[in-house]
mmCIF file of C-alpha atoms in Angstrom:
data_model
loop_
_atom_site.group_PDB
_atom_site.id
_atom_site.type_symbol
_atom_site.label_atom_id
_atom_site.label_comp_id
_atom_site.label_asym_id
_atom_site.label_seq_id
_atom_site.Cartn_x
_atom_site.Cartn_y
_atom_site.Cartn_z
ATOM 1 C CA GLN Y 1 -56.931 12.590 -54.573
ATOM 2 C CA VAL Y 2 -55.197 9.846 -56.440
ATOM 3 C CA GLN Y 3 -57.011 6.545 -56.270
ATOM 4 C CA LEU Y 4 -55.634 2.948 -57.264
ATOM 5 C CA GLN Y 5 -57.562 -0.098 -57.642
ATOM 6 C CA GLU Y 6 -56.582 -3.441 -58.511
ATOM 7 C CA SER Y 7 -58.229 -6.103 -60.729
ATOM 8 C CA GLY Y 8 -57.811 -9.414 -61.989
ATOM 9 C CA PRO Y 9 -58.422 -13.249 -61.206
ATOM 10 C CA GLY Y 10 -58.183 -14.073 -57.613
ATOM 11 C CA LEU Y 11 -57.242 -17.898 -58.478
ATOM 12 C CA VAL Y 12 -54.590 -18.909 -60.881
ATOM 13 C CA LYS Y 13 -53.461 -22.334 -61.572
ATOM 14 C CA PRO Y 14 -49.673 -23.455 -61.143
ATOM 15 C CA SER Y 15 -47.406 -23.023 -64.212
ATOM 16 C CA GLU Y 16 -49.961 -20.405 -65.697
ATOM 17 C CA THR Y 17 -49.613 -16.582 -65.929
ATOM 18 C CA LEU Y 18 -50.837 -14.266 -63.361
ATOM 19 C CA SER Y 19 -52.190 -11.224 -64.832
ATOM 20 C CA LEU Y 20 -53.420 -7.945 -62.732
ATOM 21 C CA THR Y 21 -54.400 -4.474 -63.807
ATOM 22 C CA CYS Y 22 -54.282 -1.125 -61.735
ATOM 23 C CA THR Y 23 -56.544 1.809 -62.554
ATOM 24 C CA VAL Y 24 -55.587 4.852 -61.571
ATOM 25 C CA SER Y 25 -58.263 7.858 -60.866
ATOM 26 C CA GLY Y 26 -57.794 11.292 -59.886
ATOM 27 C CA GLY Y 27 -54.702 11.953 -61.452
ATOM 28 C CA SER Y 28 -52.719 11.045 -64.828
ATOM 29 C CA LEU Y 29 -49.933 8.582 -65.102
ATOM 30 C CA SER Y 30 -47.420 11.350 -65.748
ATOM 31 C CA HIS Y 31 -44.027 11.875 -64.152
ATOM 32 C CA SER Y 32 -44.530 8.848 -61.768
ATOM 33 C CA TYR Y 33 -43.319 5.494 -61.230
ATOM 34 C CA TRP Y 34 -46.129 2.795 -61.022
ATOM 35 C CA THR Y 35 -45.054 0.061 -58.904
ATOM 36 C CA TRP Y 36 -46.342 -3.542 -57.965
ATOM 37 C CA ILE Y 37 -45.620 -4.944 -54.392
ATOM 38 C CA ARG Y 38 -46.770 -8.121 -52.999
ATOM 39 C CA GLN Y 39 -47.335 -9.693 -49.614
ATOM 40 C CA ALA Y 40 -47.375 -13.474 -49.051
ATOM 41 C CA PRO Y 41 -49.674 -14.452 -46.224
ATOM 42 C CA GLU Y 42 -48.328 -13.658 -42.956
ATOM 43 C CA LYS Y 43 -45.180 -12.351 -44.535
ATOM 44 C CA GLY Y 44 -43.454 -9.143 -45.287
ATOM 45 C CA LEU Y 45 -43.606 -6.771 -48.314
ATOM 46 C CA GLU Y 46 -41.755 -7.593 -51.586
ATOM 47 C CA TRP Y 47 -41.036 -5.019 -54.109
ATOM 48 C CA ILE Y 48 -41.662 -6.509 -57.556
ATOM 49 C CA GLY Y 49 -40.829 -3.451 -59.851
ATOM 50 C CA TYR Y 50 -42.031 -0.587 -61.637
ATOM 51 C CA ILE Y 51 -42.917 1.260 -64.905
ATOM 52 C CA TYR Y 52 -42.314 4.808 -65.617
ATOM 53 C CA TYR Y 53 -45.269 6.712 -67.384
ATOM 54 C CA THR Y 54 -42.939 6.446 -70.679
ATOM 55 C CA GLY Y 55 -42.762 2.857 -70.514
ATOM 56 C CA SER Y 56 -39.314 2.182 -69.062
ATOM 57 C CA THR Y 57 -39.279 -0.694 -66.461
ATOM 58 C CA THR Y 58 -37.158 -1.857 -63.496
ATOM 59 C CA TYR Y 59 -37.807 -5.317 -61.941
ATOM 60 C CA ASN Y 60 -36.738 -7.004 -58.818
ATOM 61 C CA SER Y 61 -33.634 -9.422 -59.915
ATOM 62 C CA SER Y 62 -35.365 -12.379 -58.219
ATOM 63 C CA LEU Y 63 -38.307 -12.121 -60.166
ATOM 64 C CA LYS Y 64 -37.002 -10.637 -63.408
ATOM 65 C CA SER Y 65 -37.245 -13.492 -65.757
ATOM 66 C CA ARG Y 66 -40.995 -14.077 -65.045
ATOM 67 C CA VAL Y 67 -42.189 -10.548 -64.712
ATOM 68 C CA THR Y 68 -43.642 -7.997 -67.248
ATOM 69 C CA ILE Y 69 -45.159 -4.608 -66.060
ATOM 70 C CA SER Y 70 -46.934 -2.571 -68.926
ATOM 71 C CA VAL Y 71 -48.794 0.702 -69.235
ATOM 72 C CA ASP Y 72 -51.824 2.032 -71.034
ATOM 73 C CA THR Y 73 -51.729 5.857 -70.785
ATOM 74 C CA SER Y 74 -54.999 5.943 -72.630
ATOM 75 C CA LYS Y 75 -56.843 4.174 -70.129
ATOM 76 C CA ASN Y 76 -54.893 5.443 -67.069
ATOM 77 C CA GLN Y 77 -53.909 1.765 -66.302
ATOM 78 C CA PHE Y 78 -50.850 -0.238 -65.803
ATOM 79 C CA SER Y 79 -50.408 -4.176 -65.380
ATOM 80 C CA LEU Y 80 -48.423 -6.933 -64.080
ATOM 81 C CA LYS Y 81 -47.882 -10.338 -65.727
ATOM 82 C CA LEU Y 82 -46.058 -12.969 -63.733
ATOM 83 C CA THR Y 83 -45.564 -16.381 -65.677
ATOM 84 C CA SER Y 84 -45.041 -19.858 -64.417
ATOM 85 C CA VAL Y 85 -46.451 -19.128 -61.259
ATOM 86 C CA THR Y 86 -46.205 -21.600 -58.168
ATOM 87 C CA VAL Y 87 -47.993 -21.713 -54.837
ATOM 88 C CA ALA Y 88 -44.969 -19.272 -53.517
ATOM 89 C CA ASP Y 89 -46.487 -16.615 -55.544
ATOM 90 C CA THR Y 90 -49.765 -16.609 -53.491
ATOM 91 C CA ALA Y 91 -50.000 -13.282 -52.017
ATOM 92 C CA VAL Y 92 -51.842 -9.987 -51.961
ATOM 93 C CA TYR Y 93 -50.691 -7.917 -54.708
ATOM 94 C CA TYR Y 94 -50.669 -3.898 -54.305
ATOM 95 C CA CYS Y 95 -50.276 -1.406 -56.940
ATOM 96 C CA ALA Y 96 -48.823 2.062 -55.758
ATOM 97 C CA ARG Y 97 -47.370 5.222 -57.069
ATOM 98 C CA ASP Y 98 -43.866 6.101 -56.562
ATOM 99 C CA ARG Y 99 -42.899 9.997 -57.150
ATOM 100 C CA ALA Y 100 -39.370 9.652 -57.200
ATOM 101 C CA ALA Y 101 -38.231 5.737 -58.010
ATOM 102 C CA ALA Y 102 -36.794 5.558 -54.501
ATOM 103 C CA GLY Y 103 -39.587 3.966 -52.614
ATOM 104 C CA LYS Y 104 -41.705 6.902 -51.813
ATOM 105 C CA LEU Y 105 -44.752 5.049 -52.134
ATOM 106 C CA ASP Y 106 -47.411 7.651 -51.436
ATOM 107 C CA TYR Y 107 -50.650 6.236 -52.660
ATOM 108 C CA TRP Y 108 -51.636 2.584 -52.721
ATOM 109 C CA GLY Y 109 -54.445 0.344 -53.964
ATOM 110 C CA GLN Y 110 -56.539 -1.796 -51.424
ATOM 111 C CA GLY Y 111 -54.672 -5.028 -52.664
ATOM 112 C CA THR Y 112 -56.068 -7.990 -54.084
ATOM 113 C CA LEU Y 113 -55.437 -11.614 -53.025
ATOM 114 C CA VAL Y 114 -54.067 -14.047 -55.724
ATOM 115 C CA THR Y 115 -54.191 -17.601 -54.749
ATOM 116 C CA VAL Y 116 -52.319 -20.168 -56.892
ATOM 117 C CA SER Y 117 -53.745 -23.504 -56.661
ATOM 118 C CA SER Y 118 -54.883 -26.349 -58.889
ATOM 119 C CA GLN P 1 -30.927 -7.882 -53.045
ATOM 120 C CA SER P 2 -31.522 -8.974 -49.588
ATOM 121 C CA ALA P 3 -34.135 -7.756 -47.307
ATOM 122 C CA LEU P 4 -33.305 -4.978 -44.689
ATOM 123 C CA THR P 5 -33.318 -6.440 -41.092
ATOM 124 C CA GLN P 6 -35.885 -5.215 -38.499
ATOM 125 C CA PRO P 7 -36.600 -6.641 -35.125
ATOM 126 C CA PRO P 8 -39.755 -8.819 -35.356
ATOM 127 C CA SER P 9 -41.571 -6.874 -32.370
ATOM 128 C CA ALA P 10 -41.374 -3.879 -30.305
ATOM 129 C CA SER P 11 -43.728 -2.697 -27.602
ATOM 130 C CA GLY P 12 -44.563 0.244 -25.344
ATOM 131 C CA SER P 13 -46.921 1.518 -23.000
ATOM 132 C CA PRO P 14 -49.417 4.631 -24.088
ATOM 133 C CA GLY P 15 -47.583 7.996 -23.970
ATOM 134 C CA GLN P 16 -44.118 6.220 -24.092
ATOM 135 C CA SER P 17 -41.635 6.318 -26.938
ATOM 136 C CA VAL P 18 -40.522 3.376 -29.079
ATOM 137 C CA THR P 19 -37.642 3.055 -31.580
ATOM 138 C CA ILE P 20 -37.723 0.652 -34.555
ATOM 139 C CA SER P 21 -34.298 -0.174 -36.269
ATOM 140 C CA CYS P 22 -33.863 -0.948 -39.926
ATOM 141 C CA THR P 23 -30.338 -2.249 -40.568
ATOM 142 C CA GLY P 24 -28.882 -2.538 -44.058
ATOM 143 C CA THR P 25 -25.592 -2.182 -45.803
ATOM 144 C CA SER P 26 -23.419 0.601 -47.590
ATOM 145 C CA SER P 27 -25.115 -0.408 -50.805
ATOM 146 C CA ASP P 28 -28.598 0.362 -49.449
ATOM 147 C CA VAL P 29 -29.694 2.199 -46.274
ATOM 148 C CA GLY P 30 -26.063 3.633 -45.717
ATOM 149 C CA GLY P 31 -25.539 4.653 -49.304
ATOM 150 C CA TYR P 32 -28.408 6.712 -49.991
ATOM 151 C CA ASN P 33 -30.943 9.032 -48.161
ATOM 152 C CA TYR P 34 -33.929 7.213 -49.524
ATOM 153 C CA VAL P 35 -35.255 5.363 -46.484
ATOM 154 C CA SER P 36 -38.920 5.194 -46.292
ATOM 155 C CA TRP P 37 -41.254 3.791 -43.493
ATOM 156 C CA TYR P 38 -44.870 2.310 -43.755
ATOM 157 C CA GLN P 39 -47.453 1.572 -41.192
ATOM 158 C CA GLN P 40 -49.794 -1.418 -41.924
ATOM 159 C CA HIS P 41 -52.906 -2.128 -39.900
ATOM 160 C CA PRO P 42 -54.310 -5.628 -40.301
ATOM 161 C CA ASP P 43 -55.960 -6.338 -43.737
ATOM 162 C CA LYS P 44 -55.242 -2.806 -44.915
ATOM 163 C CA ALA P 45 -52.839 -1.251 -47.339
ATOM 164 C CA PRO P 46 -49.577 0.188 -46.189
ATOM 165 C CA LYS P 47 -49.387 4.099 -45.435
ATOM 166 C CA LEU P 48 -46.310 6.046 -45.890
ATOM 167 C CA MET P 49 -45.149 7.556 -42.664
ATOM 168 C CA ILE P 50 -41.677 8.802 -43.438
ATOM 169 C CA TYR P 51 -39.832 9.054 -46.509
ATOM 170 C CA GLU P 52 -36.099 10.313 -47.240
ATOM 171 C CA VAL P 53 -35.033 9.235 -43.824
ATOM 172 C CA SER P 54 -36.908 11.907 -41.875
ATOM 173 C CA LYS P 55 -39.451 13.557 -43.933
ATOM 174 C CA ARG P 56 -43.186 13.088 -42.967
ATOM 175 C CA PRO P 57 -45.981 13.491 -45.612
ATOM 176 C CA SER P 58 -48.735 15.797 -44.964
ATOM 177 C CA GLY P 59 -51.424 14.485 -42.419
ATOM 178 C CA VAL P 60 -48.689 12.189 -40.624
ATOM 179 C CA PRO P 61 -48.649 13.297 -36.820
ATOM 180 C CA ASP P 62 -45.085 14.818 -35.859
ATOM 181 C CA ARG P 63 -45.091 11.985 -33.186
ATOM 182 C CA PHE P 64 -43.512 10.089 -35.852
ATOM 183 C CA SER P 65 -39.918 10.811 -36.625
ATOM 184 C CA GLY P 66 -36.947 9.008 -38.654
ATOM 185 C CA SER P 67 -33.327 9.274 -38.661
ATOM 186 C CA LYS P 68 -30.423 7.200 -39.912
ATOM 187 C CA SER P 69 -26.715 6.551 -38.678
ATOM 188 C CA GLY P 70 -24.441 4.646 -40.902
ATOM 189 C CA ASN P 71 -26.202 1.692 -42.136
ATOM 190 C CA THR P 72 -29.034 1.755 -39.767
ATOM 191 C CA ALA P 73 -32.189 3.732 -40.124
ATOM 192 C CA SER P 74 -34.693 4.204 -37.285
ATOM 193 C CA LEU P 75 -38.467 5.209 -36.644
ATOM 194 C CA THR P 76 -39.325 6.707 -33.679
ATOM 195 C CA VAL P 77 -43.115 6.944 -32.569
ATOM 196 C CA SER P 78 -43.285 9.334 -29.491
ATOM 197 C CA GLY P 79 -46.458 9.639 -27.069
ATOM 198 C CA LEU P 80 -47.625 6.192 -28.130
ATOM 199 C CA GLN P 81 -51.336 5.978 -28.654
ATOM 200 C CA VAL P 82 -53.400 2.615 -29.110
ATOM 201 C CA GLU P 83 -53.873 3.500 -32.676
ATOM 202 C CA ASP P 84 -50.318 3.109 -33.380
ATOM 203 C CA GLU P 85 -50.287 -0.555 -32.889
ATOM 204 C CA ALA P 86 -49.483 -2.063 -36.235
ATOM 205 C CA ASP P 87 -46.873 -3.561 -38.456
ATOM 206 C CA TYR P 88 -44.048 -1.296 -39.548
ATOM 207 C CA TYR P 89 -42.038 -1.839 -42.777
ATOM 208 C CA CYS P 90 -38.824 0.145 -43.856
ATOM 209 C CA SER P 91 -37.514 0.544 -47.273
ATOM 210 C CA SER P 92 -34.526 1.703 -49.180
ATOM 211 C CA TYR P 93 -33.223 2.644 -52.488
ATOM 212 C CA VAL P 94 -30.625 0.127 -53.452
ATOM 213 C CA GLY P 95 -29.482 1.698 -56.677
ATOM 214 C CA SER P 96 -30.097 0.944 -60.321
ATOM 215 C CA ASN P 97 -33.801 1.974 -59.501
ATOM 216 C CA ASN P 98 -34.282 -1.009 -57.156
ATOM 217 C CA VAL P 99 -36.048 -0.830 -53.850
ATOM 218 C CA VAL P 100 -35.853 -3.251 -50.951
ATOM 219 C CA PHE P 101 -38.145 -3.684 -47.995
ATOM 220 C CA GLY P 102 -37.471 -4.741 -44.375
ATOM 221 C CA GLY P 103 -38.988 -7.727 -42.930
ATOM 222 C CA GLY P 104 -41.214 -5.811 -40.810
ATOM 223 C CA THR P 105 -41.737 -5.016 -37.100
ATOM 224 C CA LYS P 106 -44.899 -5.860 -35.056
ATOM 225 C CA LEU P 107 -45.541 -2.738 -32.693
ATOM 226 C CA THR P 108 -47.643 -3.630 -29.665
ATOM 227 C CA VAL P 109 -49.200 -0.828 -27.449
ATOM 228 C CA LEU P 110 -49.334 -2.407 -24.181
#
């Protein structure tokens, strides 16, 4: 059974960089697209982007200038960096597995709340 | 890419059927058979209920079904149960390895 767990600071100051890591257990990173999704308070889901296990990435065009997703196959982890954050980036951030790069997100982490505040 | 359009709310009584729509364009819903549906209970992670328009992952009851006509996809929940009360989100592939979600629908079981 694949399990995902997000980790990282729960509070980030405006203009700084949000950094989160997702640790995958119960399976390898191979042949899957590892995805970040976020959900602002009382709002819907927003797809941020994903990384294939080989390292190729695709990002939401609205966030592309600020987002970097990377992978560390030796640790079975992938990470999210979002630069120049504002209060609008306050959200629960989820990591998930997409088997087909088409939105089939079959395993999710529990999510982690990141608050942007001074 | 713009979010897909879902009704904010839907409701039904136990045992009844309810259908939730997800409207996009020919560039997303209408252009690909890669529509998924997710169920989210309060303070929980979303759960995949339907993928590739109408396929159910193992363990999802067959009361949940999906379909698509033109630029609109639909999720039907038959034989409504109290535990089906949740938020439901659709998503679609939009090309260039991008995905977009709908705004979400709150399903109330009366």
